[in-house]
Short mmCIF file of C-alpha atoms and ligand atoms in Angstrom, two decimals:
data_model
loop_
_atom_site.label_atom_id
_atom_site.label_comp_id
_atom_site.label_asym_id
_atom_site.label_seq_id
_atom_site.Cartn_x
_atom_site.Cartn_y
_atom_site.Cartn_z
CA MET A 1 117.25 79.64 86.10
CA SER A 2 115.46 82.44 84.31
CA ASP A 3 113.81 85.24 86.25
CA SER A 4 110.38 84.25 84.98
CA LYS A 5 110.87 80.59 85.93
CA GLN A 6 112.07 81.62 89.38
CA ALA A 7 109.04 83.85 89.74
CA ARG A 8 106.63 81.08 88.71
CA GLU A 9 108.16 78.67 91.19
CA ALA A 10 107.80 81.28 93.93
CA GLY A 11 104.10 81.46 93.08
CA GLY A 12 103.30 78.07 94.59
CA GLU A 13 101.03 75.41 93.19
CA THR A 14 99.33 77.54 90.58
CA GLY A 15 102.65 78.62 89.17
CA LEU A 16 101.35 82.18 89.16
CA LEU A 17 102.49 85.11 91.25
CA PRO A 18 99.98 86.68 93.62
CA THR A 19 98.75 89.96 92.19
CA THR A 20 99.50 93.17 94.04
CA SER A 21 96.63 94.41 96.16
CA HIS A 22 94.48 97.17 94.66
CA GLN A 23 93.99 100.41 96.61
CA ILE A 24 91.84 103.48 96.01
CA LEU A 25 92.90 106.39 93.81
CA ARG A 26 91.38 109.28 95.78
CA PRO A 27 91.53 111.94 97.04
CA PHE A 28 94.75 113.74 96.11
CA TYR A 29 95.47 112.58 92.56
CA PRO A 30 97.50 115.48 91.11
CA LEU A 31 95.70 118.20 89.21
CA SER A 32 98.99 119.44 87.79
CA LYS A 33 101.91 117.19 86.94
CA PRO A 34 105.01 119.34 86.83
CA SER A 35 107.80 116.76 87.10
CA LYS A 36 108.58 114.10 84.55
CA GLY A 37 111.69 112.33 85.80
CA GLY A 38 112.19 109.87 88.61
CA ASP A 39 113.74 112.26 91.14
CA LEU A 40 111.10 113.78 93.42
CA THR A 41 113.66 115.33 95.77
CA ARG A 42 114.39 118.32 93.51
CA VAL A 43 112.23 120.96 91.89
CA ASP A 44 113.27 122.69 88.68
CA GLY A 45 114.55 126.19 89.37
CA ARG A 46 115.11 125.57 93.08
CA SER A 47 118.49 124.76 94.59
CA GLY A 48 117.38 122.94 97.74
CA GLN A 49 116.48 119.34 98.40
CA ALA A 50 113.17 118.05 99.73
CA ALA A 51 113.03 117.61 103.51
CA GLY A 52 112.79 114.10 104.91
CA GLN A 53 114.43 110.71 104.77
CA LEU A 54 115.74 109.91 101.31
CA ILE A 55 114.30 106.77 99.79
CA TYR A 56 115.63 104.96 96.74
CA LEU A 57 112.57 103.11 95.52
CA SER A 58 112.82 100.49 92.82
CA GLY A 59 111.16 97.35 91.62
CA ARG A 60 109.72 95.53 88.65
CA VAL A 61 106.31 95.43 87.07
CA LEU A 62 105.37 91.87 86.13
CA ASP A 63 102.41 89.84 85.06
CA ARG A 64 101.34 86.75 87.02
CA THR A 65 103.65 84.49 85.05
CA GLY A 66 106.63 86.63 86.06
CA ALA A 67 107.03 88.15 82.60
CA PRO A 68 108.13 91.80 82.70
CA ALA A 69 105.70 94.57 81.78
CA ARG A 70 107.94 96.51 79.41
CA ASN A 71 107.52 100.23 78.81
CA ALA A 72 104.73 100.48 81.36
CA LYS A 73 104.08 104.04 82.52
CA ILE A 74 104.07 104.52 86.28
CA GLU A 75 102.72 107.63 87.94
CA ILE A 76 103.42 108.14 91.62
CA TRP A 77 102.18 110.83 93.97
CA GLN A 78 102.64 111.33 97.68
CA ALA A 79 102.56 113.74 100.61
CA ASN A 80 105.70 115.57 101.68
CA SER A 81 107.60 114.67 104.84
CA HIS A 82 105.13 116.75 106.90
CA GLY A 83 102.14 114.81 105.56
CA ARG A 84 100.91 117.53 103.19
CA TYR A 85 100.04 117.10 99.52
CA THR A 86 100.71 119.80 96.95
CA HIS A 87 97.02 119.74 96.11
CA PRO A 88 94.35 122.41 96.54
CA ASN A 89 91.95 119.98 98.22
CA ASP A 90 94.38 119.12 101.02
CA ASP A 91 93.31 121.12 104.07
CA ASN A 92 95.95 119.62 106.34
CA PRO A 93 97.61 122.64 108.06
CA ALA A 94 101.03 120.96 107.87
CA PRO A 95 103.53 123.02 105.81
CA LEU A 96 104.21 122.69 102.12
CA ASP A 97 107.80 122.01 101.12
CA PRO A 98 109.03 124.38 98.38
CA CYS A 99 111.48 121.71 97.23
CA PHE A 100 108.92 118.96 96.89
CA GLU A 101 106.06 118.64 94.41
CA GLY A 102 105.19 115.01 95.12
CA PHE A 103 104.60 113.70 91.63
CA ALA A 104 106.68 111.75 89.14
CA VAL A 105 106.19 109.64 86.08
CA VAL A 106 108.62 106.98 84.95
CA GLU A 107 108.59 104.09 82.52
CA THR A 108 109.71 100.52 83.02
CA ASP A 109 112.66 99.25 81.00
CA SER A 110 112.96 96.06 78.98
CA ASP A 111 113.23 94.07 82.23
CA GLY A 112 110.10 95.68 83.69
CA ALA A 113 112.25 97.64 86.14
CA TYR A 114 111.69 101.17 87.42
CA ARG A 115 113.62 103.50 89.73
CA LEU A 116 112.65 106.53 91.78
CA LYS A 117 114.35 108.79 94.29
CA THR A 118 112.03 110.36 96.81
CA ILE A 119 111.52 111.04 100.50
CA LYS A 120 109.49 109.09 103.01
CA PRO A 121 106.07 110.80 103.16
CA GLY A 122 104.65 111.83 106.50
CA ALA A 123 101.50 110.38 108.03
CA TYR A 124 98.51 112.72 107.82
CA PRO A 125 95.09 113.25 109.39
CA ALA A 126 92.12 111.79 107.54
CA GLY A 127 89.14 112.70 109.70
CA PRO A 128 88.47 112.78 113.44
CA GLY A 129 90.88 110.54 115.31
CA ARG A 130 92.17 108.95 112.14
CA ILE A 131 95.74 109.13 110.86
CA ARG A 132 96.73 107.70 107.51
CA PRO A 133 100.08 105.89 107.69
CA SER A 134 102.92 106.93 105.39
CA HIS A 135 102.16 105.71 101.88
CA ILE A 136 102.94 106.35 98.23
CA HIS A 137 100.26 106.19 95.53
CA PHE A 138 100.98 104.30 92.31
CA GLU A 139 99.10 104.15 89.04
CA VAL A 140 100.47 101.71 86.47
CA PHE A 141 99.52 101.68 82.81
CA GLY A 142 100.36 98.22 81.48
CA LYS A 143 99.61 96.93 78.01
CA ARG A 144 96.21 95.57 78.98
CA GLU A 145 95.62 97.01 82.40
CA ARG A 146 95.41 100.24 84.36
CA PHE A 147 96.17 99.50 88.00
CA VAL A 148 96.05 101.69 91.12
CA THR A 149 97.55 100.94 94.51
CA GLN A 150 99.32 102.42 97.52
CA MET A 151 102.62 101.24 98.99
CA TYR A 152 103.11 101.37 102.76
CA PHE A 153 106.21 101.20 104.98
CA ALA A 154 106.69 98.23 107.31
CA GLY A 155 106.56 98.97 111.03
CA ASP A 156 104.29 102.03 110.85
CA PRO A 157 102.23 102.34 114.07
CA HIS A 158 99.19 103.61 112.14
CA HIS A 159 98.65 100.50 110.04
CA GLU A 160 96.16 98.76 112.30
CA GLN A 161 93.82 101.76 112.35
CA ASP A 162 93.90 102.46 108.62
CA PRO A 163 90.73 101.22 106.89
CA TRP A 164 92.27 101.40 103.41
CA LEU A 165 95.24 99.21 104.27
CA GLN A 166 93.06 96.93 106.37
CA SER A 167 90.71 96.47 103.41
CA SER A 168 93.49 94.52 101.70
CA ILE A 169 93.62 90.76 102.18
CA LYS A 170 97.15 90.73 100.74
CA GLN A 171 98.90 93.37 102.81
CA GLU A 172 102.21 91.64 102.28
CA THR A 173 102.06 92.73 98.64
CA ILE A 174 101.91 96.45 99.51
CA VAL A 175 103.76 96.82 102.85
CA MET A 176 107.48 97.05 102.24
CA PRO A 177 110.49 97.44 104.56
CA ILE A 178 113.07 100.20 104.31
CA ILE A 179 116.46 98.61 103.79
CA GLY A 180 119.48 100.78 104.38
CA PRO A 181 121.92 102.35 104.17
CA VAL A 182 122.44 102.35 100.39
CA ALA A 183 125.98 101.66 99.23
CA GLY A 184 127.50 104.68 97.52
CA MET A 185 124.55 106.90 98.34
CA GLU A 186 123.75 109.38 101.10
CA PRO A 187 124.38 107.72 104.51
CA GLU A 188 120.87 108.47 105.77
CA ALA A 189 119.14 107.10 102.67
CA GLY A 190 117.08 103.93 102.69
CA ARG A 191 116.14 101.57 99.91
CA VAL A 192 112.74 100.07 99.24
CA ASN A 193 111.96 97.34 96.72
CA PHE A 194 108.38 97.24 95.51
CA ASP A 195 107.45 94.79 92.76
CA ILE A 196 104.01 95.22 91.23
CA VAL A 197 102.28 92.15 89.83
CA LEU A 198 99.42 92.87 87.42
CA MET A 199 96.63 90.45 86.64
CA ASN A 200 97.17 90.67 82.91
CA GLY A 201 100.27 92.80 82.42
FE1 FE2 B 1 97.40 109.50 100.21
#
């Protein structure tokens, strides 16, 4: 069975996949975008590796029929393992990580697939008594659609109190488990699969 047929059958009676839940862009969209490749754990000119749990993040960008979104640009940005963004508007006193910039841009291949190597971001304060759970921001530029979301990690104790995650009626499309360890990779690394389904591709 073809991938697209499998995907349509998984979509239930309509034959269409449920679209990934939209999330807000703000407030730490990068002002500078220094890195271009899919490895966020290294910074050009520095010998060290970003602090935190290594995450191999991969998935496919699809439209609702299960067809791959080929050559779609994906931008991701995230806090470091201490919960701090490399962004001038972030007033969180948590430390910056000299080996982590927190931005990458990759492109999907002919199968709609993408791959990233990063670290699990820390949770961070977002106002009095409010902690944002660990999350990674995504912006996808498909052929017909520009789509923004955030991916969260299953089992995070801050999910229930987070108004942005709770605003989603399809949390299952943006909350993903860490699966690990990863064969042939660092023993402490985890793997996350995050497929993104666009309305129109
Ligand atoms: Fe964020």
